[in-house]
């Protein structure tokens, strides 16, 4: 069955109105209204306080809620609700996102919110606002300081029921300090953060010198100071931005080359570019390694924690140049990023692109206006109070008459009229007198009122002086800025570099098998040099600290051996050792690494010397504490990392080991009872590695060997002995020392007794230290600090000279 429908006619009084509009005009108008709303109400900051409306409303509302730094935290959801309900007619998500950013120390150079809870990271989102808590930071308090003293204009909120500030007083240049970013319609802003102390210094200079040019201001603000640190490469783009408002600069991660394992170097990242998180870097590195676009990386570990901060460890495979790998990382990963500066902000309601000087001028002018209005407000308040105090003082002079007039009046209005007529006071003063309780009318209160009157007069004069003098106003603003910088200023985090330095692309990715030398210091540090150069100790080329006790020429990809006091030879891979910078003079082993990071030593075992594994050499010569000598046949299997080079008897230990160069050297034993024995190494027959050696020196009862070395008989050599005083300990003696030419001691046969090398003084019980070798001889303390030796003494068995510093080790040139 079909249903009929009828159109109900409009009532008689209805007048149909249809307006014809042009679609183009409507779209243009609507678009302009939308663009205007986004530009002025959302995306762009005000150049005076550096805040967008949502940030300004959050800070203001938190101040109204009393969430100051000394108060407790409250739920972020409560703050968001107050801001959204009273001031910001938008969604809670946008308000909470703004709050989170204001609390993140990696987003803001000077955070405005003190957050408690999970406020996210560069890689992770924050917890929901029902879980996090917040309060104002000290910096946020500075933004609203004196806002209740008529310093800024207020306007109705979106529904007209509340009042909100159009701008905050801003006790520091927040726009430059914390930067800003936002995308409006047809324009965008992107400003990097800066150092508070530097920005305030520039603002104070501009206050003193309004005509200062950009170069003068850049002496104080050389460039951005990012919350995450890093290194800015190239300053040309920064100057362009400070001049025109637009520019670009590159940010690089802060990376150091370290020994991350005993046998492997690594790149340790402690700072990343602004807005770049470690997980983003790790993901990119793994993707590049998987696609074989990046070589030389063994592993990536994120060791970041709250105590040590960011620490991203990138392990480098042995044989690869860490600097070359780092250059690839800069090129292929977010470890190098670009930042485009676009300084767009609102000035007098208009979006403008500002340079450094313009931004500072806008802020300084705003601060002048704030301080002027604050001073006028304070003066007005003090004048009003002074008016009341002066009236009360007049009444106190004739208090009996005042009371009589009040008691005889029919009512309060009559009393007021009679008092005004009698004392010629204003209505406000008389009303204050009538409202004052009798207990306030004592003699003591009169003294207090007179003191208050004098204080108010002084303060009014001071405020008037500020308002009447532009110089005083400028001075006050400058001093207040200096106080802020002193309290909240921090050291610069970002390093500014003119360029990235020499290109590393020319450095081969893999380390070449170039000649080098491996060095062992007296404090147990190992390192390798960049070449095979020999270093002479003396002639102004002494290392700043430590003594090199052993050095061997080798190549970067070779293996060497380390001979220990337990009679073991442990294999070392040269490429695993830290490389020292190529500097003039003796190398400084402060850049070396402890032996324990490369070798596993037993308790009490120490490394005595380094040796090449060249089987064509004359081999090793060893001397033990019990007087055993041995020459080792150079037979070092490549498949073994731990070799026994002497069979030691129980209780015996190796006291000296040396690699023979020619086989013509003299072997030298020195005992603790000051006996020195010297004979040619040819008197010792080479033996296989497991052999126990042969008799090297005949020892007296209770004596032991303290030094064993090999000396070229044709070289200019010396013997250094240090006597031990009764009651002192081994390993660092401040007794007497003697330095004697080596040729003063005659050669004798193997396994015989030696000749006396130092005569003991009263109280000296034996030698604590001895050494024979080529000149110049160098001595050091147990801490590796240089120590002086006495001049040469031609007497073979003379007594020693008292030392100034305790000596623990002696060595010669390497």
PDB file of C-alpha atoms in Angstrom, residues 111-375:
ATOM      1  CA  UNK A 111      62.188  23.712  32.606  1.00  0.00           C
ATOM      2  CA  UNK A 112      59.137  25.604  33.841  1.00  0.00           C
ATOM      3  CA  UNK A 113      57.497  22.640  35.551  1.00  0.00           C
ATOM      4  CA  UNK A 114      58.930  20.406  38.247  1.00  0.00           C
ATOM      5  CA  UNK A 115      57.599  17.015  37.274  1.00  0.00           C
ATOM      6  CA  UNK A 116      57.271  13.954  39.498  1.00  0.00           C
ATOM      7  CA  UNK A 117      56.783  10.664  37.707  1.00  0.00           C
ATOM      8  CA  UNK A 118      57.310   9.398  34.181  1.00  0.00           C
ATOM      9  CA  UNK A 119      57.401  12.411  31.875  1.00  0.00           C
ATOM     10  CA  UNK A 120      58.799  10.382  28.989  1.00  0.00           C
ATOM     11  CA  UNK A 121      62.089  10.450  27.130  1.00  0.00           C
ATOM     12  CA  UNK A 122      63.302  11.194  23.642  1.00  0.00           C
ATOM     13  CA  UNK A 123      62.150   7.710  22.635  1.00  0.00           C
ATOM     14  CA  UNK A 124      59.210   7.006  24.968  1.00  0.00           C
ATOM     15  CA  UNK A 125      55.872   8.660  25.673  1.00  0.00           C
ATOM     16  CA  UNK A 126      55.043   9.965  29.152  1.00  0.00           C
ATOM     17  CA  UNK A 127      52.668   8.265  31.534  1.00  0.00           C
ATOM     18  CA  UNK A 128      49.034   9.346  31.545  1.00  0.00           C
ATOM     19  CA  UNK A 129      48.243  12.556  33.427  1.00  0.00           C
ATOM     20  CA  UNK A 130      46.397  10.626  36.122  1.00  0.00           C
ATOM     21  CA  UNK A 131      49.728   9.032  37.122  1.00  0.00           C
ATOM     22  CA  UNK A 132      52.059  12.033  37.010  1.00  0.00           C
ATOM     23  CA  UNK A 133      52.372  14.959  39.401  1.00  0.00           C
ATOM     24  CA  UNK A 134      53.745  18.468  39.012  1.00  0.00           C
ATOM     25  CA  UNK A 135      54.352  21.859  40.532  1.00  0.00           C
ATOM     26  CA  UNK A 136      55.971  25.077  39.356  1.00  0.00           C
ATOM     27  CA  UNK A 137      59.735  25.264  39.043  1.00  0.00           C
ATOM     28  CA  UNK A 138      61.768  28.215  40.272  1.00  0.00           C
ATOM     29  CA  UNK A 139      62.027  29.442  36.691  1.00  0.00           C
ATOM     30  CA  UNK A 140      58.237  29.438  36.332  1.00  0.00           C
ATOM     31  CA  UNK A 141      57.922  31.554  39.473  1.00  0.00           C
ATOM     32  CA  UNK A 142      60.171  34.128  37.814  1.00  0.00           C
ATOM     33  CA  UNK A 143      57.796  34.208  34.849  1.00  0.00           C
ATOM     34  CA  UNK A 144      54.826  35.263  37.039  1.00  0.00           C
ATOM     35  CA  UNK A 145      56.755  37.296  39.583  1.00  0.00           C
ATOM     36  CA  UNK A 146      54.873  40.517  40.515  1.00  0.00           C
ATOM     37  CA  UNK A 147      51.951  39.630  38.241  1.00  0.00           C
ATOM     38  CA  UNK A 148      49.585  40.791  41.016  1.00  0.00           C
ATOM     39  CA  UNK A 149      51.138  44.287  41.002  1.00  0.00           C
ATOM     40  CA  UNK A 150      49.456  45.596  37.850  1.00  0.00           C
ATOM     41  CA  UNK A 151      52.519  44.779  35.730  1.00  0.00           C
ATOM     42  CA  UNK A 152      50.602  43.311  32.756  1.00  0.00           C
ATOM     43  CA  UNK A 153      47.163  43.728  31.213  1.00  0.00           C
ATOM     44  CA  UNK A 154      44.425  41.160  31.783  1.00  0.00           C
ATOM     45  CA  UNK A 155      41.585  40.264  29.436  1.00  0.00           C
ATOM     46  CA  UNK A 156      38.426  38.156  29.752  1.00  0.00           C
ATOM     47  CA  UNK A 157      38.753  34.442  29.098  1.00  0.00           C
ATOM     48  CA  UNK A 158      36.815  32.583  26.415  1.00  0.00           C
ATOM     49  CA  UNK A 159      33.471  32.798  28.265  1.00  0.00           C
ATOM     50  CA  UNK A 160      34.012  36.111  30.020  1.00  0.00           C
ATOM     51  CA  UNK A 161      33.813  34.634  33.519  1.00  0.00           C
ATOM     52  CA  UNK A 162      37.544  34.741  34.295  1.00  0.00           C
ATOM     53  CA  UNK A 163      40.445  37.076  33.655  1.00  0.00           C
ATOM     54  CA  UNK A 164      43.758  35.951  32.131  1.00  0.00           C
ATOM     55  CA  UNK A 165      46.998  37.817  31.398  1.00  0.00           C
ATOM     56  CA  UNK A 166      47.841  38.722  27.849  1.00  0.00           C
ATOM     57  CA  UNK A 167      51.519  38.271  28.657  1.00  0.00           C
ATOM     58  CA  UNK A 168      53.562  37.306  31.733  1.00  0.00           C
ATOM     59  CA  UNK A 169      56.030  39.662  33.455  1.00  0.00           C
ATOM     60  CA  UNK A 170      58.914  37.281  32.545  1.00  0.00           C
ATOM     61  CA  UNK A 171      61.930  38.051  34.735  1.00  0.00           C
ATOM     62  CA  UNK A 172      64.284  36.546  32.108  1.00  0.00           C
ATOM     63  CA  UNK A 173      64.293  36.282  28.257  1.00  0.00           C
ATOM     64  CA  UNK A 174      62.405  33.007  28.030  1.00  0.00           C
ATOM     65  CA  UNK A 175      62.014  33.090  24.239  1.00  0.00           C
ATOM     66  CA  UNK A 176      65.775  32.805  23.728  1.00  0.00           C
ATOM     67  CA  UNK A 177      66.496  30.625  26.774  1.00  0.00           C
ATOM     68  CA  UNK A 178      63.951  27.885  26.053  1.00  0.00           C
ATOM     69  CA  UNK A 179      63.314  28.440  22.360  1.00  0.00           C
ATOM     70  CA  UNK A 180      60.041  27.570  20.674  1.00  0.00           C
ATOM     71  CA  UNK A 181      58.597  25.524  17.839  1.00  0.00           C
ATOM     72  CA  UNK A 182      55.236  25.566  16.152  1.00  0.00           C
ATOM     73  CA  UNK A 183      53.474  25.307  12.817  1.00  0.00           C
ATOM     74  CA  UNK A 184      50.841  27.901  12.029  1.00  0.00           C
ATOM     75  CA  UNK A 185      48.987  28.488   8.773  1.00  0.00           C
ATOM     76  CA  UNK A 186      51.368  29.727   6.128  1.00  0.00           C
ATOM     77  CA  UNK A 187      54.205  30.201   8.622  1.00  0.00           C
ATOM     78  CA  UNK A 188      56.181  28.310  11.255  1.00  0.00           C
ATOM     79  CA  UNK A 189      58.622  29.005  14.042  1.00  0.00           C
ATOM     80  CA  UNK A 190      61.647  27.007  15.199  1.00  0.00           C
ATOM     81  CA  UNK A 191      63.961  28.593  17.757  1.00  0.00           C
ATOM     82  CA  UNK A 192      66.798  26.773  19.550  1.00  0.00           C
ATOM     83  CA  UNK A 193      67.400  27.145  23.307  1.00  0.00           C
ATOM     84  CA  UNK A 194      70.259  29.282  24.618  1.00  0.00           C
ATOM     85  CA  UNK A 195      72.292  29.616  27.790  1.00  0.00           C
ATOM     86  CA  UNK A 196      70.568  31.747  30.426  1.00  0.00           C
ATOM     87  CA  UNK A 197      73.749  33.452  31.621  1.00  0.00           C
ATOM     88  CA  UNK A 198      74.855  34.330  28.088  1.00  0.00           C
ATOM     89  CA  UNK A 199      71.454  35.705  27.061  1.00  0.00           C
ATOM     90  CA  UNK A 200      71.151  37.831  30.188  1.00  0.00           C
ATOM     91  CA  UNK A 201      74.695  39.142  29.684  1.00  0.00           C
ATOM     92  CA  UNK A 202      73.719  40.224  26.160  1.00  0.00           C
ATOM     93  CA  UNK A 203      70.497  41.824  27.415  1.00  0.00           C
ATOM     94  CA  UNK A 204      72.389  43.772  30.085  1.00  0.00           C
ATOM     95  CA  UNK A 205      74.893  44.937  27.464  1.00  0.00           C
ATOM     96  CA  UNK A 206      72.009  46.123  25.297  1.00  0.00           C
ATOM     97  CA  UNK A 207      70.532  47.995  28.265  1.00  0.00           C
ATOM     98  CA  UNK A 208      73.831  49.826  28.779  1.00  0.00           C
ATOM     99  CA  UNK A 209      74.504  50.288  25.058  1.00  0.00           C
ATOM    100  CA  UNK A 210      71.217  50.491  23.096  1.00  0.00           C
ATOM    101  CA  UNK A 211      73.110  51.056  19.827  1.00  0.00           C
ATOM    102  CA  UNK A 212      75.161  47.861  20.164  1.00  0.00           C
ATOM    103  CA  UNK A 213      75.561  45.937  16.905  1.00  0.00           C
ATOM    104  CA  UNK A 214      75.233  42.194  16.282  1.00  0.00           C
ATOM    105  CA  UNK A 215      78.952  41.498  16.656  1.00  0.00           C
ATOM    106  CA  UNK A 216      78.938  43.031  20.131  1.00  0.00           C
ATOM    107  CA  UNK A 217      75.955  40.930  21.181  1.00  0.00           C
ATOM    108  CA  UNK A 218      77.440  37.725  19.752  1.00  0.00           C
ATOM    109  CA  UNK A 219      80.422  38.130  22.027  1.00  0.00           C
ATOM    110  CA  UNK A 220      77.964  37.255  24.790  1.00  0.00           C
ATOM    111  CA  UNK A 221      75.718  34.853  22.824  1.00  0.00           C
ATOM    112  CA  UNK A 222      78.033  32.970  20.434  1.00  0.00           C
ATOM    113  CA  UNK A 223      75.419  30.370  19.608  1.00  0.00           C
ATOM    114  CA  UNK A 224      72.631  28.108  20.918  1.00  0.00           C
ATOM    115  CA  UNK A 225      73.135  26.022  24.052  1.00  0.00           C
ATOM    116  CA  UNK A 226      71.032  22.902  23.651  1.00  0.00           C
ATOM    117  CA  UNK A 227      69.653  20.949  26.640  1.00  0.00           C
ATOM    118  CA  UNK A 228      71.204  17.717  25.356  1.00  0.00           C
ATOM    119  CA  UNK A 229      74.640  19.235  24.738  1.00  0.00           C
ATOM    120  CA  UNK A 230      76.345  18.004  21.596  1.00  0.00           C
ATOM    121  CA  UNK A 231      78.600  19.892  19.222  1.00  0.00           C
ATOM    122  CA  UNK A 232      77.469  22.554  16.774  1.00  0.00           C
ATOM    123  CA  UNK A 233      79.527  22.401  13.582  1.00  0.00           C
ATOM    124  CA  UNK A 234      79.860  25.596  11.569  1.00  0.00           C
ATOM    125  CA  UNK A 235      78.869  29.017  12.892  1.00  0.00           C
ATOM    126  CA  UNK A 236      78.013  30.758   9.604  1.00  0.00           C
ATOM    127  CA  UNK A 237      74.386  29.636   9.710  1.00  0.00           C
ATOM    128  CA  UNK A 238      74.061  30.811  13.326  1.00  0.00           C
ATOM    129  CA  UNK A 239      75.223  34.305  12.423  1.00  0.00           C
ATOM    130  CA  UNK A 240      72.774  34.364   9.504  1.00  0.00           C
ATOM    131  CA  UNK A 241      69.965  33.466  11.889  1.00  0.00           C
ATOM    132  CA  UNK A 242      71.002  36.105  14.429  1.00  0.00           C
ATOM    133  CA  UNK A 243      71.100  38.702  11.661  1.00  0.00           C
ATOM    134  CA  UNK A 244      68.058  37.863   9.548  1.00  0.00           C
ATOM    135  CA  UNK A 245      66.064  35.445  11.699  1.00  0.00           C
ATOM    136  CA  UNK A 246      66.710  32.448   9.450  1.00  0.00           C
ATOM    137  CA  UNK A 247      69.665  30.068   9.291  1.00  0.00           C
ATOM    138  CA  UNK A 248      70.793  26.461   9.608  1.00  0.00           C
ATOM    139  CA  UNK A 249      73.447  24.696  11.650  1.00  0.00           C
ATOM    140  CA  UNK A 250      74.544  21.103  12.177  1.00  0.00           C
ATOM    141  CA  UNK A 251      74.651  19.296  15.514  1.00  0.00           C
ATOM    142  CA  UNK A 252      76.918  16.332  16.161  1.00  0.00           C
ATOM    143  CA  UNK A 253      76.875  13.842  18.986  1.00  0.00           C
ATOM    144  CA  UNK A 254      79.636  14.033  21.591  1.00  0.00           C
ATOM    145  CA  UNK A 255      81.703  10.878  21.162  1.00  0.00           C
ATOM    146  CA  UNK A 256      84.926   9.609  22.700  1.00  0.00           C
ATOM    147  CA  UNK A 257      87.059   6.638  21.692  1.00  0.00           C
ATOM    148  CA  UNK A 258      87.542   4.351  24.700  1.00  0.00           C
ATOM    149  CA  UNK A 259      88.612   0.817  25.504  1.00  0.00           C
ATOM    150  CA  UNK A 260      85.277  -0.822  26.196  1.00  0.00           C
ATOM    151  CA  UNK A 261      86.757  -4.301  26.691  1.00  0.00           C
ATOM    152  CA  UNK A 262      90.346  -5.454  27.330  1.00  0.00           C
ATOM    153  CA  UNK A 263      90.765  -6.216  23.618  1.00  0.00           C
ATOM    154  CA  UNK A 264      88.343  -3.915  21.885  1.00  0.00           C
ATOM    155  CA  UNK A 265      87.869  -0.211  21.354  1.00  0.00           C
ATOM    156  CA  UNK A 266      84.525   1.490  21.175  1.00  0.00           C
ATOM    157  CA  UNK A 267      82.767   4.774  20.520  1.00  0.00           C
ATOM    158  CA  UNK A 268      81.084   6.055  23.682  1.00  0.00           C
ATOM    159  CA  UNK A 269      78.284   8.524  22.938  1.00  0.00           C
ATOM    160  CA  UNK A 270      77.462  10.784  25.901  1.00  0.00           C
ATOM    161  CA  UNK A 271      75.460  13.496  24.106  1.00  0.00           C
ATOM    162  CA  UNK A 272      73.156  13.286  21.085  1.00  0.00           C
ATOM    163  CA  UNK A 273      71.777  16.025  18.829  1.00  0.00           C
ATOM    164  CA  UNK A 274      68.753  17.956  20.058  1.00  0.00           C
ATOM    165  CA  UNK A 275      65.504  15.885  19.876  1.00  0.00           C
ATOM    166  CA  UNK A 276      67.375  12.690  18.858  1.00  0.00           C
ATOM    167  CA  UNK A 277      66.994   9.669  21.162  1.00  0.00           C
ATOM    168  CA  UNK A 278      69.348   6.691  21.584  1.00  0.00           C
ATOM    169  CA  UNK A 279      66.813   4.128  20.364  1.00  0.00           C
ATOM    170  CA  UNK A 280      66.502   5.982  17.082  1.00  0.00           C
ATOM    171  CA  UNK A 281      70.273   5.851  16.639  1.00  0.00           C
ATOM    172  CA  UNK A 282      70.476   2.164  17.593  1.00  0.00           C
ATOM    173  CA  UNK A 283      67.725   1.217  15.166  1.00  0.00           C
ATOM    174  CA  UNK A 284      69.442   3.084  12.325  1.00  0.00           C
ATOM    175  CA  UNK A 285      72.837   1.490  13.080  1.00  0.00           C
ATOM    176  CA  UNK A 286      71.352  -2.013  13.153  1.00  0.00           C
ATOM    177  CA  UNK A 287      69.578  -1.364   9.873  1.00  0.00           C
ATOM    178  CA  UNK A 288      72.803  -0.140   8.232  1.00  0.00           C
ATOM    179  CA  UNK A 289      74.848  -3.066   9.577  1.00  0.00           C
ATOM    180  CA  UNK A 290      72.210  -5.535   8.431  1.00  0.00           C
ATOM    181  CA  UNK A 291      72.215  -4.067   4.920  1.00  0.00           C
ATOM    182  CA  UNK A 292      76.068  -4.065   4.958  1.00  0.00           C
ATOM    183  CA  UNK A 293      76.207  -0.328   4.330  1.00  0.00           C
ATOM    184  CA  UNK A 294      78.136   0.146   7.578  1.00  0.00           C
ATOM    185  CA  UNK A 295      81.200  -1.917   8.467  1.00  0.00           C
ATOM    186  CA  UNK A 296      83.396  -2.292  11.510  1.00  0.00           C
ATOM    187  CA  UNK A 297      80.710  -2.372  14.239  1.00  0.00           C
ATOM    188  CA  UNK A 298      80.569  -5.414  16.510  1.00  0.00           C
ATOM    189  CA  UNK A 299      77.802  -4.418  18.927  1.00  0.00           C
ATOM    190  CA  UNK A 300      75.721  -1.492  20.207  1.00  0.00           C
ATOM    191  CA  UNK A 301      74.699  -1.192  23.852  1.00  0.00           C
ATOM    192  CA  UNK A 302      72.549   1.426  25.537  1.00  0.00           C
ATOM    193  CA  UNK A 303      73.935   1.833  29.074  1.00  0.00           C
ATOM    194  CA  UNK A 304      71.941   4.979  29.822  1.00  0.00           C
ATOM    195  CA  UNK A 305      70.764   5.345  33.429  1.00  0.00           C
ATOM    196  CA  UNK A 306      69.619   8.069  35.814  1.00  0.00           C
ATOM    197  CA  UNK A 307      72.953   8.226  37.625  1.00  0.00           C
ATOM    198  CA  UNK A 308      75.340   8.541  34.670  1.00  0.00           C
ATOM    199  CA  UNK A 309      73.009   9.935  32.015  1.00  0.00           C
ATOM    200  CA  UNK A 310      73.252   9.040  28.338  1.00  0.00           C
ATOM    201  CA  UNK A 311      75.869   6.404  27.529  1.00  0.00           C
ATOM    202  CA  UNK A 312      75.633   4.656  24.191  1.00  0.00           C
ATOM    203  CA  UNK A 313      78.526   2.230  23.596  1.00  0.00           C
ATOM    204  CA  UNK A 314      79.323   1.231  19.998  1.00  0.00           C
ATOM    205  CA  UNK A 315      81.934  -1.536  19.958  1.00  0.00           C
ATOM    206  CA  UNK A 316      84.374  -1.468  17.033  1.00  0.00           C
ATOM    207  CA  UNK A 317      85.769  -4.622  15.511  1.00  0.00           C
ATOM    208  CA  UNK A 318      89.503  -5.134  15.892  1.00  0.00           C
ATOM    209  CA  UNK A 319      91.445  -3.833  12.927  1.00  0.00           C
ATOM    210  CA  UNK A 320      88.997  -1.042  12.110  1.00  0.00           C
ATOM    211  CA  UNK A 321      89.815   2.620  12.601  1.00  0.00           C
ATOM    212  CA  UNK A 322      87.364   4.067  15.184  1.00  0.00           C
ATOM    213  CA  UNK A 323      87.663   7.583  13.753  1.00  0.00           C
ATOM    214  CA  UNK A 324      86.754   6.382  10.266  1.00  0.00           C
ATOM    215  CA  UNK A 325      83.781   4.403  11.605  1.00  0.00           C
ATOM    216  CA  UNK A 326      82.652   7.490  13.515  1.00  0.00           C
ATOM    217  CA  UNK A 327      82.753   9.556  10.345  1.00  0.00           C
ATOM    218  CA  UNK A 328      80.470   6.998   8.674  1.00  0.00           C
ATOM    219  CA  UNK A 329      78.092   7.195  11.636  1.00  0.00           C
ATOM    220  CA  UNK A 330      77.929  10.962  11.333  1.00  0.00           C
ATOM    221  CA  UNK A 331      77.151  10.631   7.644  1.00  0.00           C
ATOM    222  CA  UNK A 332      74.591   7.820   7.770  1.00  0.00           C
ATOM    223  CA  UNK A 333      72.823   8.088  11.148  1.00  0.00           C
ATOM    224  CA  UNK A 334      71.062  10.773  13.238  1.00  0.00           C
ATOM    225  CA  UNK A 335      74.295  11.226  15.222  1.00  0.00           C
ATOM    226  CA  UNK A 336      74.625  14.304  13.014  1.00  0.00           C
ATOM    227  CA  UNK A 337      71.473  16.349  12.494  1.00  0.00           C
ATOM    228  CA  UNK A 338      70.521  19.736  11.078  1.00  0.00           C
ATOM    229  CA  UNK A 339      68.531  22.440  12.847  1.00  0.00           C
ATOM    230  CA  UNK A 340      66.766  25.089  10.816  1.00  0.00           C
ATOM    231  CA  UNK A 341      66.295  28.351  12.716  1.00  0.00           C
ATOM    232  CA  UNK A 342      63.168  30.379  11.911  1.00  0.00           C
ATOM    233  CA  UNK A 343      62.672  33.098  14.511  1.00  0.00           C
ATOM    234  CA  UNK A 344      58.997  33.953  13.996  1.00  0.00           C
ATOM    235  CA  UNK A 345      57.174  35.466  16.999  1.00  0.00           C
ATOM    236  CA  UNK A 346      54.345  37.884  17.764  1.00  0.00           C
ATOM    237  CA  UNK A 347      55.320  41.529  18.272  1.00  0.00           C
ATOM    238  CA  UNK A 348      52.427  43.870  19.096  1.00  0.00           C
ATOM    239  CA  UNK A 349      50.096  41.221  17.713  1.00  0.00           C
ATOM    240  CA  UNK A 350      51.941  40.875  14.424  1.00  0.00           C
ATOM    241  CA  UNK A 351      53.993  37.792  13.406  1.00  0.00           C
ATOM    242  CA  UNK A 352      57.518  38.978  12.591  1.00  0.00           C
ATOM    243  CA  UNK A 353      60.836  37.303  11.801  1.00  0.00           C
ATOM    244  CA  UNK A 354      63.350  38.549  14.349  1.00  0.00           C
ATOM    245  CA  UNK A 355      67.106  38.617  14.638  1.00  0.00           C
ATOM    246  CA  UNK A 356      69.014  38.363  17.900  1.00  0.00           C
ATOM    247  CA  UNK A 357      69.047  42.100  18.593  1.00  0.00           C
ATOM    248  CA  UNK A 358      65.354  42.510  17.782  1.00  0.00           C
ATOM    249  CA  UNK A 359      64.390  39.691  20.166  1.00  0.00           C
ATOM    250  CA  UNK A 360      66.465  41.211  22.946  1.00  0.00           C
ATOM    251  CA  UNK A 361      65.063  44.691  22.292  1.00  0.00           C
ATOM    252  CA  UNK A 362      61.477  43.454  22.474  1.00  0.00           C
ATOM    253  CA  UNK A 363      62.180  41.700  25.755  1.00  0.00           C
ATOM    254  CA  UNK A 364      64.095  44.597  27.300  1.00  0.00           C
ATOM    255  CA  UNK A 365      61.325  47.071  26.371  1.00  0.00           C
ATOM    256  CA  UNK A 366      58.774  44.712  27.903  1.00  0.00           C
ATOM    257  CA  UNK A 367      60.828  44.455  31.067  1.00  0.00           C
ATOM    258  CA  UNK A 368      61.116  48.245  31.294  1.00  0.00           C
ATOM    259  CA  UNK A 369      57.319  48.485  31.097  1.00  0.00           C
ATOM    260  CA  UNK A 370      56.842  45.756  33.725  1.00  0.00           C
ATOM    261  CA  UNK A 371      59.242  47.373  36.200  1.00  0.00           C
ATOM    262  CA  UNK A 372      57.762  50.832  35.592  1.00  0.00           C
ATOM    263  CA  UNK A 373      54.213  49.613  36.201  1.00  0.00           C
ATOM    264  CA  UNK A 374      55.344  47.639  39.234  1.00  0.00           C
ATOM    265  CA  UNK A 375      57.075  50.688  40.687  1.00  0.00           C
TER     266      UNK A 375
END
